[in-house]
Amino acid sequence: MDFTKEKIPPVREDRLGACNAFGGTCHALSRQAKTGCLNNIRRSFTQTQGCQLNLSLIILSTIRDTVIIVHGPIGCGGGNIPMANGIKTFQKLRDPAAKGVVWLNTNLDETDLIKGGEEKLEEAILHADREFRPSAIIVINSCAPGIIGDDIDGLAEKLKDRVTAEIVPVHCEGFKTKIMATAYDSLYHGILRNLIDRADNPVPAGEAKGNSRKVNLLNLSSMSRIDEIELERLLGVLGLEARILPCYAHPDDFGDIRDAALNVSVCATHDDYLTGHLREKYGIPVVTSDIPVGIAATGKWLMNIARFFGLEKEAGQLIESETGKLEKALEPYRKLFKGKRAYVAGGEIRIFATAELLADLGFEIVGLHGFHYDRFMDDLLESRPDKEKMIINIGSGQPFEQSNILEKLKPDLFVGHLGINGWAGKHGIPVFAIFGPGASYMGYKGAFEISRRLARILRNPMFSRNIGENARLPYARQWYEKSAFAYLEDGDPTSQPSKGAEYGQQLPA
Amino acid sequence: MSRFVDLPRYVCALGGAVATINALLGAVPILHAGAGCGGNIGNAFNGASGHLGSGYCGGMALPSSNVFEREIVFGGEERLTEQIETTLEIIDGDLFVVVSGCMVEIIGDDIRAVAGKFRRADRPVLAVETGGFKGNSYKGYDLVLKALFRDFVDESSVKDGKTVNLWGIVPAQDVFWKGNLRVLKSLLEKLGLKVNTFFGDGETLDGLKKAGSAALNIVVSNIYGIEAAELFREIHGVPYISVPFPIGHYATENFLRSVGNALNLETGVPDELIKEEKKTYFNYLERVIDLYNDMDLQRYAVVVGDANYAPALTRFLSDDLGWLPELAIITDLLDDGQKGRLALEFVGYHSGIEPRVAFDTDTSGVVNHVNKCRPENDGSGYYDGFNPGFIVGSSFEKDIAETLGMPLLTVSYPVSNRVVLDRSYAGYEGGLRLAEDILSILVSGR
C-alpha cells in the first residue's frame, strides 16, 4: 500500500512486527515471532536507548547542500554536536566542495509549548533559506511539537513559494515508537513525498528504465567510502554503474532515482520502505540480500544482482577469482583465530553476517545481541544450524543485560555497536567495532581488512585488560547472580517473567 | 521571545542535569523521559566534551523510564515507580536523582510525589524537574544544584570559618571542569581552607551533605550557579561571592584576594603565597621569551566561548600573553542583566586593549562579527588586516578558522578534536597549560 499519501508513516511495531525486548535462543525468538506476541514483551528496568530523531538526524546530516532544522526544545538533536566536522570530512570524499553540516534548533521554550511553535519554525526556515541558500531544508519534528500539534507540513506548504529551497518535513516524534529503525521509514517518507514523488518530476521514459545498467546502490551512514568503492568496483566488473545514495548524496540525486534498472540494498531493514515504494509505484525491482560482509555474503549479494541482469556466469567467475586470492591471504589469520570465543552485538542484519564471517575465520560464536527484531531477521534466525542453542538478546543498547551475559560467558572478543563497546571494554574484553564510517568492512577487501584488524586487536589487548581490572561497573553484585533476562516481562502483569529468563539462567555461571 | 539557535553549543536542561549528576561520585540519575533523551545527551557530551566517556552510569547505561505513547496517553507515574524500584535493585549507587524530560512534564507527571514514595528506601531518591523547554544545559546544572542544596545538604547552625564550597564550573559543559576544580581547590588549600567542590577528585557525597557548615560559597562564574548560591544563602545562611573564572597570574591573584577579602582572613592572602606562585609561573613562562621574540609570536585573536571562558580567555590573551584579542563572542542564551554583568569583565585590562564584545548564539554569526571587526581592504595593496590571527574557540570554529587561515585552539564546548583527561586551564597552572597549547600550535609545523 502507498503510505506516502499520509503525512506520517506507520511505526515499525505495526508495519513489521518489530520488537526490542527478548532474551532466549534464536529458535525461541523465531517461534515466538510467529505467534505475533513479541511486542508484548517489556522490561521493568530500562536504560536509555535512542529515538528515531537521533538516528534520522545522523543520516539526514550526511546529505549535502541542506540545512536541517530540528523543531523542538534546545536539547533535541544535540547528539549531532560531535558529528559535524566528521561528516564534513566524509562529505568531501564525495564532493570536495561540500559545505558540511548546518543544523538549527528552534529552541522551543515554555511559552512556545502553550502558544505553539510554528512561528518560530517559520522564522528558522526563512533564516535558513536566506543565510545558507541550500537546495533543501529538512525540518525534523521532535516529541514536544508533535504533542502540541504544530503542523510542519502545513507550514512547509505555506512557505514553499517564499523560499528557494525544497522543504522536506520529516516526522520523528521519539515517543511514537520503541524501534529506532523507524527512523529509516520516517526519513525515506519525507524524501519520497518531497524529493521523489513530485508532479514536477516526471517518471523517465520507458527505454531508459529496465534496459539500463544503472543501479541505485543504497548506502548506510555507518558505511565508509572505502566500502562504497569496494562495492562499486565489484559491480563495475559486471558492467554495472552505481548511483550511491541516500547518505552523502545531493538532494537532486533523489529526483533522478527512478531512472535506474534496479535498486540494490545492502540492508533490508534500512531500505525496505524506500525500495518497496519504488517497486510498487514505479515498478523498479529490488535486490536485497544480507549485507555483503564476509565471503559468503558478498558472493550471495553479487550473484543475486547478477541474476537480475543475466550475468550469472560473469559473477561466478568474479567470485571465484576474488575468493581464490582472498583465501590465500586469510590463511595465516585462520590459525590465529581458531577456537577463540566471540560475542556479536549490533544491528539485526549485521550481526548475522558478521557472525558468519567470524565463524568462517575460526571463531566460536557464543552469543548474539540485536538492537531490534523485525521480520527481516526470520530467515537469519532459522538458517543458523545452532539455532536451538544460540543465545540471542534483543534490546536497543541495554548494557545491563550485556554485562550480565559477558560476566557469565567471558568471551575472548566482543564485536559490538557504538555506544556499548566501552561497556564491554570495562569487562576487560578486547573489542572490535562492528561498523565504522572510516574503515573497511564490506566485500572481499572488507573480509581481509576485518581479519587484519582482529589480529591486531587480539595481539595486544592490554588496554582493555588494564581498564577492566581497575574500572567499576555500575551494577550491584546480586545482578550478576540473576538471569540476564530477569527483567523481561510479558505485557500481561499477571504472567510470569518471559520465557527468555529460563534460557538466561542456563548461561554458564 | 527566544529564537532558534544555529548549531547550539549546549543541550537542554535535562542534559545539563544528567551531566551534573553523573559527575557527582556515587550519584546516579534516573531519567523519566523519552527513550531517546538519554542517548542524545550521552552522545552530545561523550563525543564533544573532550571524549568524556560514559562515566560510572552514564551514556547507554543511564537508567531511564523510556516513556512511549502509552505513558503519554495514560500518564507515566506508574512506569516511573517501577523504574525507581528496579534501579534500586540493579544499580549500585548512594544517591539517586530523578530528572524529567519535556514530555512527562507536559502531561503533568508528579515526579517529586513519586520519588517521595521512596522516602524509606535504604538510599535517598531525590527528584528535580528539568524539562528540556526550561532552558539549556547550564540551567540544568543550576536546577540540580538547587535540588541538592534544598533536599540533600543538611542544615547546620555551626559554621566552620575555614571551610568553603566552590562551584560555577559546569561539568561537561566546561570540558576541563575536573582539572579546573582540582587546581582551584589546591590553590585555596594553600590558604589553609577546606574546600568542597562536589564534583572534583576525592569529593564525596558526605562532603556535599555537610556543605551547609561552610563559611563561604565561592561561585567561579558571573552566570552559572548564581541562582543556586542565592538559594543556599536563603536556606543555609551561607553568603557567596561571584568571581570570574581565573586563568593566568593577574586573574588568579585577583581570585585569591577576592576570597581572602570575603573571608576576612586575618592575615589576608599571604603575599608570600602569591609571590611563590608567580615565581614558579614565570620561571616556566620565561622559557618562551626567546621563541616569542625570535619568531614574533604575538597574534591578533578572536575568542569564542561560553560566559566563563570567553572573558577569562580574552583577559589571559591580552594581559598574560600580550596578544591583541580584538573580538570576543559569547555564545550562551543570556538575558540583558547577565549580558551587562559580563560586559564589565572586559574592561580595565592592564594592556589597555578594549576588545569588542558580541553576544551571539548562532555559530554562523561568528564570521559576520569577525568581518565587522576587521578593517576593510581598500585593494591598495597595503592592507592593515587582522593577521597574523588566532582563534580560541570550539570545534564549531573549525570552518571559519580554515576560511580565515587562522590557527584554532578548542577550549569551549564543543571540543571533539581533543582528548581531555585531567588538563586544567584554571589558575597559574592553567595559564601555563594554555600558553603551552596555544604556542605549540604555532610551532607545530616544525
PDB file of C-alpha atoms in Angstrom, chain A residues 117-339:
ATOM      1  CA  GLY A 117       5.914  26.782  17.898  1.00  0.00           C
ATOM      2  CA  GLU A 118       5.050  27.332  14.245  1.00  0.00           C
ATOM      3  CA  GLU A 119       6.001  30.993  14.269  1.00  0.00           C
ATOM      4  CA  LYS A 120       9.477  30.168  15.468  1.00  0.00           C
ATOM      5  CA  LEU A 121       9.836  27.420  12.919  1.00  0.00           C
ATOM      6  CA  GLU A 122       8.784  29.792  10.178  1.00  0.00           C
ATOM      7  CA  GLU A 123      11.430  32.274  11.277  1.00  0.00           C
ATOM      8  CA  ALA A 124      14.039  29.497  11.262  1.00  0.00           C
ATOM      9  CA  ILE A 125      13.076  28.275   7.780  1.00  0.00           C
ATOM     10  CA  LEU A 126      13.228  31.783   6.324  1.00  0.00           C
ATOM     11  CA  HIS A 127      16.567  32.406   8.021  1.00  0.00           C
ATOM     12  CA  ALA A 128      17.999  29.114   6.764  1.00  0.00           C
ATOM     13  CA  ASP A 129      16.960  29.851   3.205  1.00  0.00           C
ATOM     14  CA  ARG A 130      18.326  33.401   3.257  1.00  0.00           C
ATOM     15  CA  GLU A 131      21.529  32.740   5.152  1.00  0.00           C
ATOM     16  CA  PHE A 132      22.675  29.427   3.659  1.00  0.00           C
ATOM     17  CA  ARG A 133      20.884  29.122   0.293  1.00  0.00           C
ATOM     18  CA  PRO A 134      20.646  25.330   0.498  1.00  0.00           C
ATOM     19  CA  SER A 135      18.980  23.034  -2.018  1.00  0.00           C
ATOM     20  CA  ALA A 136      16.796  21.553   0.684  1.00  0.00           C
ATOM     21  CA  ILE A 137      15.675  22.468   4.169  1.00  0.00           C
ATOM     22  CA  ILE A 138      14.854  19.369   6.162  1.00  0.00           C
ATOM     23  CA  VAL A 139      12.508  20.007   9.069  1.00  0.00           C
ATOM     24  CA  ILE A 140      12.662  17.337  11.744  1.00  0.00           C
ATOM     25  CA  ASN A 141       9.852  17.283  14.242  1.00  0.00           C
ATOM     26  CA  SER A 142      10.563  16.177  17.810  1.00  0.00           C
ATOM     27  CA  CYS A 143       8.186  14.948  20.551  1.00  0.00           C
ATOM     28  CA  ALA A 144       7.104  18.280  22.000  1.00  0.00           C
ATOM     29  CA  PRO A 145       5.818  19.983  18.824  1.00  0.00           C
ATOM     30  CA  GLY A 146       4.256  16.653  17.904  1.00  0.00           C
ATOM     31  CA  ILE A 147       2.196  16.664  21.063  1.00  0.00           C
ATOM     32  CA  ILE A 148       1.187  20.334  20.934  1.00  0.00           C
ATOM     33  CA  GLY A 149       0.084  19.833  17.341  1.00  0.00           C
ATOM     34  CA  ASP A 150       2.415  22.046  15.304  1.00  0.00           C
ATOM     35  CA  ASP A 151       1.616  21.435  11.644  1.00  0.00           C
ATOM     36  CA  ILE A 152       5.002  21.281   9.963  1.00  0.00           C
ATOM     37  CA  ASP A 153       3.577  20.024   6.672  1.00  0.00           C
ATOM     38  CA  GLY A 154       1.068  22.878   6.547  1.00  0.00           C
ATOM     39  CA  LEU A 155       3.831  25.365   7.252  1.00  0.00           C
ATOM     40  CA  ALA A 156       6.059  23.859   4.556  1.00  0.00           C
ATOM     41  CA  GLU A 157       3.201  24.202   2.089  1.00  0.00           C
ATOM     42  CA  LYS A 158       2.566  27.785   3.142  1.00  0.00           C
ATOM     43  CA  LEU A 159       6.219  28.792   2.781  1.00  0.00           C
ATOM     44  CA  LYS A 160       7.092  26.941  -0.386  1.00  0.00           C
ATOM     45  CA  ASP A 161       6.692  29.959  -2.634  1.00  0.00           C
ATOM     46  CA  ARG A 162       8.686  32.189  -0.310  1.00  0.00           C
ATOM     47  CA  VAL A 163      11.808  30.038  -0.102  1.00  0.00           C
ATOM     48  CA  THR A 164      14.120  28.774  -2.808  1.00  0.00           C
ATOM     49  CA  ALA A 165      14.962  25.509  -1.073  1.00  0.00           C
ATOM     50  CA  GLU A 166      12.765  22.432  -1.107  1.00  0.00           C
ATOM     51  CA  ILE A 167      11.251  21.983   2.334  1.00  0.00           C
ATOM     52  CA  VAL A 168      11.282  18.370   3.479  1.00  0.00           C
ATOM     53  CA  PRO A 169       9.263  17.676   6.635  1.00  0.00           C
ATOM     54  CA  VAL A 170      10.340  14.522   8.486  1.00  0.00           C
ATOM     55  CA  HIS A 171       8.241  13.296  11.406  1.00  0.00           C
ATOM     56  CA  CYS A 172      10.438  11.934  14.178  1.00  0.00           C
ATOM     57  CA  GLU A 173       8.459  12.143  17.397  1.00  0.00           C
ATOM     58  CA  GLY A 174      10.526   9.876  19.600  1.00  0.00           C
ATOM     59  CA  PHE A 175       7.740   8.662  21.870  1.00  0.00           C
ATOM     60  CA  LYS A 176       5.786   7.178  18.962  1.00  0.00           C
ATOM     61  CA  THR A 177       7.999   4.114  18.564  1.00  0.00           C
ATOM     62  CA  LYS A 178      10.307   1.908  20.585  1.00  0.00           C
ATOM     63  CA  ILE A 179      12.169   0.999  17.432  1.00  0.00           C
ATOM     64  CA  MET A 180      14.900   3.435  16.455  1.00  0.00           C
ATOM     65  CA  ALA A 181      14.919   1.899  12.984  1.00  0.00           C
ATOM     66  CA  THR A 182      11.532   3.518  12.373  1.00  0.00           C
ATOM     67  CA  ALA A 183      13.802   6.471  11.580  1.00  0.00           C
ATOM     68  CA  TYR A 184      14.620   4.911   8.217  1.00  0.00           C
ATOM     69  CA  ASP A 185      10.945   4.888   7.288  1.00  0.00           C
ATOM     70  CA  SER A 186      10.357   8.413   8.559  1.00  0.00           C
ATOM     71  CA  LEU A 187      13.201   9.937   6.623  1.00  0.00           C
ATOM     72  CA  TYR A 188      12.513   7.984   3.426  1.00  0.00           C
ATOM     73  CA  HIS A 189       8.889   9.026   3.800  1.00  0.00           C
ATOM     74  CA  GLY A 190       9.918  12.675   3.835  1.00  0.00           C
ATOM     75  CA  ILE A 191      12.285  12.165   0.910  1.00  0.00           C
ATOM     76  CA  LEU A 192       9.701  10.254  -1.141  1.00  0.00           C
ATOM     77  CA  ARG A 193       6.962  12.803  -0.589  1.00  0.00           C
ATOM     78  CA  ASN A 194       9.063  15.865  -1.249  1.00  0.00           C
ATOM     79  CA  LEU A 195      12.006  14.944  -3.456  1.00  0.00           C
ATOM     80  CA  ILE A 196      10.833  11.938  -5.482  1.00  0.00           C
ATOM     81  CA  ASP A 197       7.042  11.697  -5.911  1.00  0.00           C
ATOM     82  CA  ARG A 198       6.572  15.154  -7.313  1.00  0.00           C
ATOM     83  CA  ALA A 199       4.284  16.412 -10.023  1.00  0.00           C
ATOM     84  CA  ASP A 200       7.165  18.425 -11.493  1.00  0.00           C
ATOM     85  CA  ASN A 201       9.403  15.351 -11.557  1.00  0.00           C
ATOM     86  CA  PRO A 202       8.026  13.101 -14.310  1.00  0.00           C
ATOM     87  CA  VAL A 203       8.957   9.424 -14.479  1.00  0.00           C
ATOM     88  CA  PRO A 204      11.736   8.895 -17.029  1.00  0.00           C
ATOM     89  CA  ALA A 205      10.830   7.351 -20.373  1.00  0.00           C
ATOM     90  CA  GLY A 206      10.456   3.587 -20.610  1.00  0.00           C
ATOM     91  CA  GLU A 207      13.561   2.692 -22.533  1.00  0.00           C
ATOM     92  CA  ALA A 208      15.872   4.383 -20.075  1.00  0.00           C
ATOM     93  CA  LYS A 209      14.371   2.203 -17.425  1.00  0.00           C
ATOM     94  CA  GLY A 210      14.979  -1.515 -17.145  1.00  0.00           C
ATOM     95  CA  ASN A 211      17.372  -1.744 -20.055  1.00  0.00           C
ATOM     96  CA  SER A 212      19.990   0.369 -18.465  1.00  0.00           C
ATOM     97  CA  ARG A 213      22.866  -0.940 -16.425  1.00  0.00           C
ATOM     98  CA  LYS A 214      22.409   1.739 -13.830  1.00  0.00           C
ATOM     99  CA  VAL A 215      21.609   0.652 -10.288  1.00  0.00           C
ATOM    100  CA  ASN A 216      20.816   2.652  -7.165  1.00  0.00           C
ATOM    101  CA  LEU A 217      23.238   1.397  -4.556  1.00  0.00           C
ATOM    102  CA  LEU A 218      21.693   2.302  -1.212  1.00  0.00           C
ATOM    103  CA  ASN A 219      24.379   3.038   1.330  1.00  0.00           C
ATOM    104  CA  LEU A 220      24.343   3.372   5.114  1.00  0.00           C
ATOM    105  CA  SER A 221      25.607   6.188   7.313  1.00  0.00           C
ATOM    106  CA  SER A 222      27.640   3.532   9.130  1.00  0.00           C
ATOM    107  CA  MET A 223      29.401   2.649   5.887  1.00  0.00           C
ATOM    108  CA  SER A 224      32.737   4.046   4.793  1.00  0.00           C
ATOM    109  CA  ARG A 225      33.736   5.489   1.457  1.00  0.00           C
ATOM    110  CA  ILE A 226      36.157   2.554   1.271  1.00  0.00           C
ATOM    111  CA  ASP A 227      33.190   0.178   1.401  1.00  0.00           C
ATOM    112  CA  GLU A 228      31.393   2.108  -1.313  1.00  0.00           C
ATOM    113  CA  ILE A 229      34.451   1.945  -3.527  1.00  0.00           C
ATOM    114  CA  GLU A 230      34.729  -1.812  -2.981  1.00  0.00           C
ATOM    115  CA  LEU A 231      31.086  -2.411  -3.885  1.00  0.00           C
ATOM    116  CA  GLU A 232      31.332  -0.066  -6.878  1.00  0.00           C
ATOM    117  CA  ARG A 233      34.409  -1.990  -8.014  1.00  0.00           C
ATOM    118  CA  LEU A 234      32.618  -5.337  -7.845  1.00  0.00           C
ATOM    119  CA  LEU A 235      29.552  -4.003  -9.632  1.00  0.00           C
ATOM    120  CA  GLY A 236      31.833  -2.336 -12.165  1.00  0.00           C
ATOM    121  CA  VAL A 237      33.401  -5.678 -13.082  1.00  0.00           C
ATOM    122  CA  LEU A 238      29.889  -6.823 -14.023  1.00  0.00           C
ATOM    123  CA  GLY A 239      29.462  -3.705 -16.145  1.00  0.00           C
ATOM    124  CA  LEU A 240      27.027  -2.040 -13.754  1.00  0.00           C
ATOM    125  CA  GLU A 241      27.084   1.598 -12.855  1.00  0.00           C
ATOM    126  CA  ALA A 242      26.169   2.531  -9.279  1.00  0.00           C
ATOM    127  CA  ARG A 243      24.469   5.708  -8.143  1.00  0.00           C
ATOM    128  CA  ILE A 244      25.103   5.878  -4.420  1.00  0.00           C
ATOM    129  CA  LEU A 245      22.530   7.287  -2.043  1.00  0.00           C
ATOM    130  CA  PRO A 246      20.950   8.278   0.340  1.00  0.00           C
ATOM    131  CA  CYS A 247      23.944   9.069   2.579  1.00  0.00           C
ATOM    132  CA  TYR A 248      26.261  11.853   1.407  1.00  0.00           C
ATOM    133  CA  ALA A 249      24.094  12.326  -1.699  1.00  0.00           C
ATOM    134  CA  HIS A 250      22.820  15.655  -3.012  1.00  0.00           C
ATOM    135  CA  PRO A 251      19.053  16.330  -2.807  1.00  0.00           C
ATOM    136  CA  ASP A 252      18.937  16.407  -6.625  1.00  0.00           C
ATOM    137  CA  ASP A 253      20.168  12.803  -6.759  1.00  0.00           C
ATOM    138  CA  PHE A 254      16.827  11.694  -5.331  1.00  0.00           C
ATOM    139  CA  GLY A 255      14.965  13.342  -8.151  1.00  0.00           C
ATOM    140  CA  ASP A 256      16.805  11.083 -10.618  1.00  0.00           C
ATOM    141  CA  ILE A 257      16.405   7.884  -8.627  1.00  0.00           C
ATOM    142  CA  ARG A 258      13.683   6.410 -10.850  1.00  0.00           C
ATOM    143  CA  ASP A 259      15.803   6.012 -13.991  1.00  0.00           C
ATOM    144  CA  ALA A 260      17.664   3.022 -12.539  1.00  0.00           C
ATOM    145  CA  ALA A 261      17.136  -0.557 -13.637  1.00  0.00           C
ATOM    146  CA  LEU A 262      17.449  -1.911 -10.141  1.00  0.00           C
ATOM    147  CA  ASN A 263      17.619  -0.886  -6.525  1.00  0.00           C
ATOM    148  CA  VAL A 264      20.393  -2.616  -4.652  1.00  0.00           C
ATOM    149  CA  SER A 265      20.106  -2.609  -0.912  1.00  0.00           C
ATOM    150  CA  VAL A 266      22.749  -3.885   1.473  1.00  0.00           C
ATOM    151  CA  CYS A 267      20.343  -3.999   4.392  1.00  0.00           C
ATOM    152  CA  ALA A 268      16.639  -4.753   4.145  1.00  0.00           C
ATOM    153  CA  THR A 269      15.820  -3.207   7.498  1.00  0.00           C
ATOM    154  CA  HIS A 270      17.451   0.029   6.337  1.00  0.00           C
ATOM    155  CA  ASP A 271      15.838   0.371   2.930  1.00  0.00           C
ATOM    156  CA  ASP A 272      12.657  -1.632   2.570  1.00  0.00           C
ATOM    157  CA  TYR A 273      10.388   1.385   2.974  1.00  0.00           C
ATOM    158  CA  LEU A 274      12.011   3.157   0.032  1.00  0.00           C
ATOM    159  CA  THR A 275      12.571   0.150  -2.195  1.00  0.00           C
ATOM    160  CA  GLY A 276       9.084  -1.205  -1.520  1.00  0.00           C
ATOM    161  CA  HIS A 277       7.551   2.083  -2.590  1.00  0.00           C
ATOM    162  CA  LEU A 278       9.699   2.371  -5.717  1.00  0.00           C
ATOM    163  CA  ARG A 279       8.819  -1.182  -6.677  1.00  0.00           C
ATOM    164  CA  GLU A 280       5.107  -0.816  -6.159  1.00  0.00           C
ATOM    165  CA  LYS A 281       4.669   2.634  -7.587  1.00  0.00           C
ATOM    166  CA  TYR A 282       7.283   2.710 -10.360  1.00  0.00           C
ATOM    167  CA  GLY A 283       7.999  -0.967 -10.966  1.00  0.00           C
ATOM    168  CA  ILE A 284      11.679  -0.720 -10.081  1.00  0.00           C
ATOM    169  CA  PRO A 285      12.768  -4.143  -8.834  1.00  0.00           C
ATOM    170  CA  VAL A 286      14.981  -4.522  -5.802  1.00  0.00           C
ATOM    171  CA  VAL A 287      17.698  -6.919  -4.753  1.00  0.00           C
ATOM    172  CA  THR A 288      18.030  -7.200  -1.029  1.00  0.00           C
ATOM    173  CA  SER A 289      20.205  -9.884   0.352  1.00  0.00           C
ATOM    174  CA  ASP A 290      22.217  -9.948   3.509  1.00  0.00           C
ATOM    175  CA  ILE A 291      24.764  -7.235   3.994  1.00  0.00           C
ATOM    176  CA  PRO A 292      27.907  -8.013   1.945  1.00  0.00           C
ATOM    177  CA  VAL A 293      30.094  -8.509   5.000  1.00  0.00           C
ATOM    178  CA  GLY A 294      32.052 -11.750   4.762  1.00  0.00           C
ATOM    179  CA  ILE A 295      32.987 -14.001   1.894  1.00  0.00           C
ATOM    180  CA  ALA A 296      29.785 -15.990   1.557  1.00  0.00           C
ATOM    181  CA  ALA A 297      27.505 -12.985   1.995  1.00  0.00           C
ATOM    182  CA  THR A 298      29.424 -10.958  -0.589  1.00  0.00           C
ATOM    183  CA  GLY A 299      29.183 -13.807  -3.083  1.00  0.00           C
ATOM    184  CA  LYS A 300      25.482 -14.196  -2.483  1.00  0.00           C
ATOM    185  CA  TRP A 301      24.934 -10.455  -2.804  1.00  0.00           C
ATOM    186  CA  LEU A 302      26.785 -10.313  -6.117  1.00  0.00           C
ATOM    187  CA  MET A 303      25.041 -13.363  -7.503  1.00  0.00           C
ATOM    188  CA  ASN A 304      21.595 -12.005  -6.695  1.00  0.00           C
ATOM    189  CA  ILE A 305      22.359  -8.805  -8.573  1.00  0.00           C
ATOM    190  CA  ALA A 306      23.945 -10.667 -11.476  1.00  0.00           C
ATOM    191  CA  ARG A 307      20.915 -12.934 -11.800  1.00  0.00           C
ATOM    192  CA  PHE A 308      18.729  -9.928 -12.439  1.00  0.00           C
ATOM    193  CA  PHE A 309      20.874  -8.898 -15.419  1.00  0.00           C
ATOM    194  CA  GLY A 310      21.567 -12.437 -16.647  1.00  0.00           C
ATOM    195  CA  LEU A 311      25.212 -12.123 -15.672  1.00  0.00           C
ATOM    196  CA  GLU A 312      25.493 -15.274 -13.531  1.00  0.00           C
ATOM    197  CA  LYS A 313      28.434 -16.605 -15.491  1.00  0.00           C
ATOM    198  CA  GLU A 314      30.420 -13.392 -15.170  1.00  0.00           C
ATOM    199  CA  ALA A 315      29.583 -13.149 -11.476  1.00  0.00           C
ATOM    200  CA  GLY A 316      30.614 -16.764 -10.943  1.00  0.00           C
ATOM    201  CA  GLN A 317      33.988 -16.059 -12.475  1.00  0.00           C
ATOM    202  CA  LEU A 318      34.409 -12.885 -10.445  1.00  0.00           C
ATOM    203  CA  ILE A 319      33.522 -14.636  -7.196  1.00  0.00           C
ATOM    204  CA  GLU A 320      35.870 -17.495  -7.961  1.00  0.00           C
ATOM    205  CA  SER A 321      38.773 -15.251  -8.794  1.00  0.00           C
ATOM    206  CA  GLU A 322      38.218 -12.977  -5.797  1.00  0.00           C
ATOM    207  CA  THR A 323      37.776 -15.753  -3.253  1.00  0.00           C
ATOM    208  CA  GLY A 324      40.787 -17.631  -4.573  1.00  0.00           C
ATOM    209  CA  LYS A 325      43.077 -14.673  -3.926  1.00  0.00           C
ATOM    210  CA  LEU A 326      41.405 -13.885  -0.616  1.00  0.00           C
ATOM    211  CA  GLU A 327      41.574 -17.428   0.771  1.00  0.00           C
ATOM    212  CA  LYS A 328      45.322 -17.407   0.373  1.00  0.00           C
ATOM    213  CA  ALA A 329      45.625 -14.061   2.134  1.00  0.00           C
ATOM    214  CA  LEU A 330      43.437 -15.237   5.013  1.00  0.00           C
ATOM    215  CA  GLU A 331      45.364 -18.426   5.722  1.00  0.00           C
ATOM    216  CA  PRO A 332      47.644 -17.018   8.450  1.00  0.00           C
ATOM    217  CA  TYR A 333      44.696 -15.430  10.264  1.00  0.00           C
ATOM    218  CA  ARG A 334      42.611 -18.579  10.476  1.00  0.00           C
ATOM    219  CA  LYS A 335      45.295 -20.177  12.635  1.00  0.00           C
ATOM    220  CA  LEU A 336      45.272 -17.194  14.994  1.00  0.00           C
ATOM    221  CA  PHE A 337      41.523 -17.161  15.442  1.00  0.00           C
ATOM    222  CA  LYS A 338      40.868 -20.869  15.802  1.00  0.00           C
ATOM    223  CA  GLY A 339      38.746 -21.614  18.856  1.00  0.00           C
TER     224      GLY A 339
END
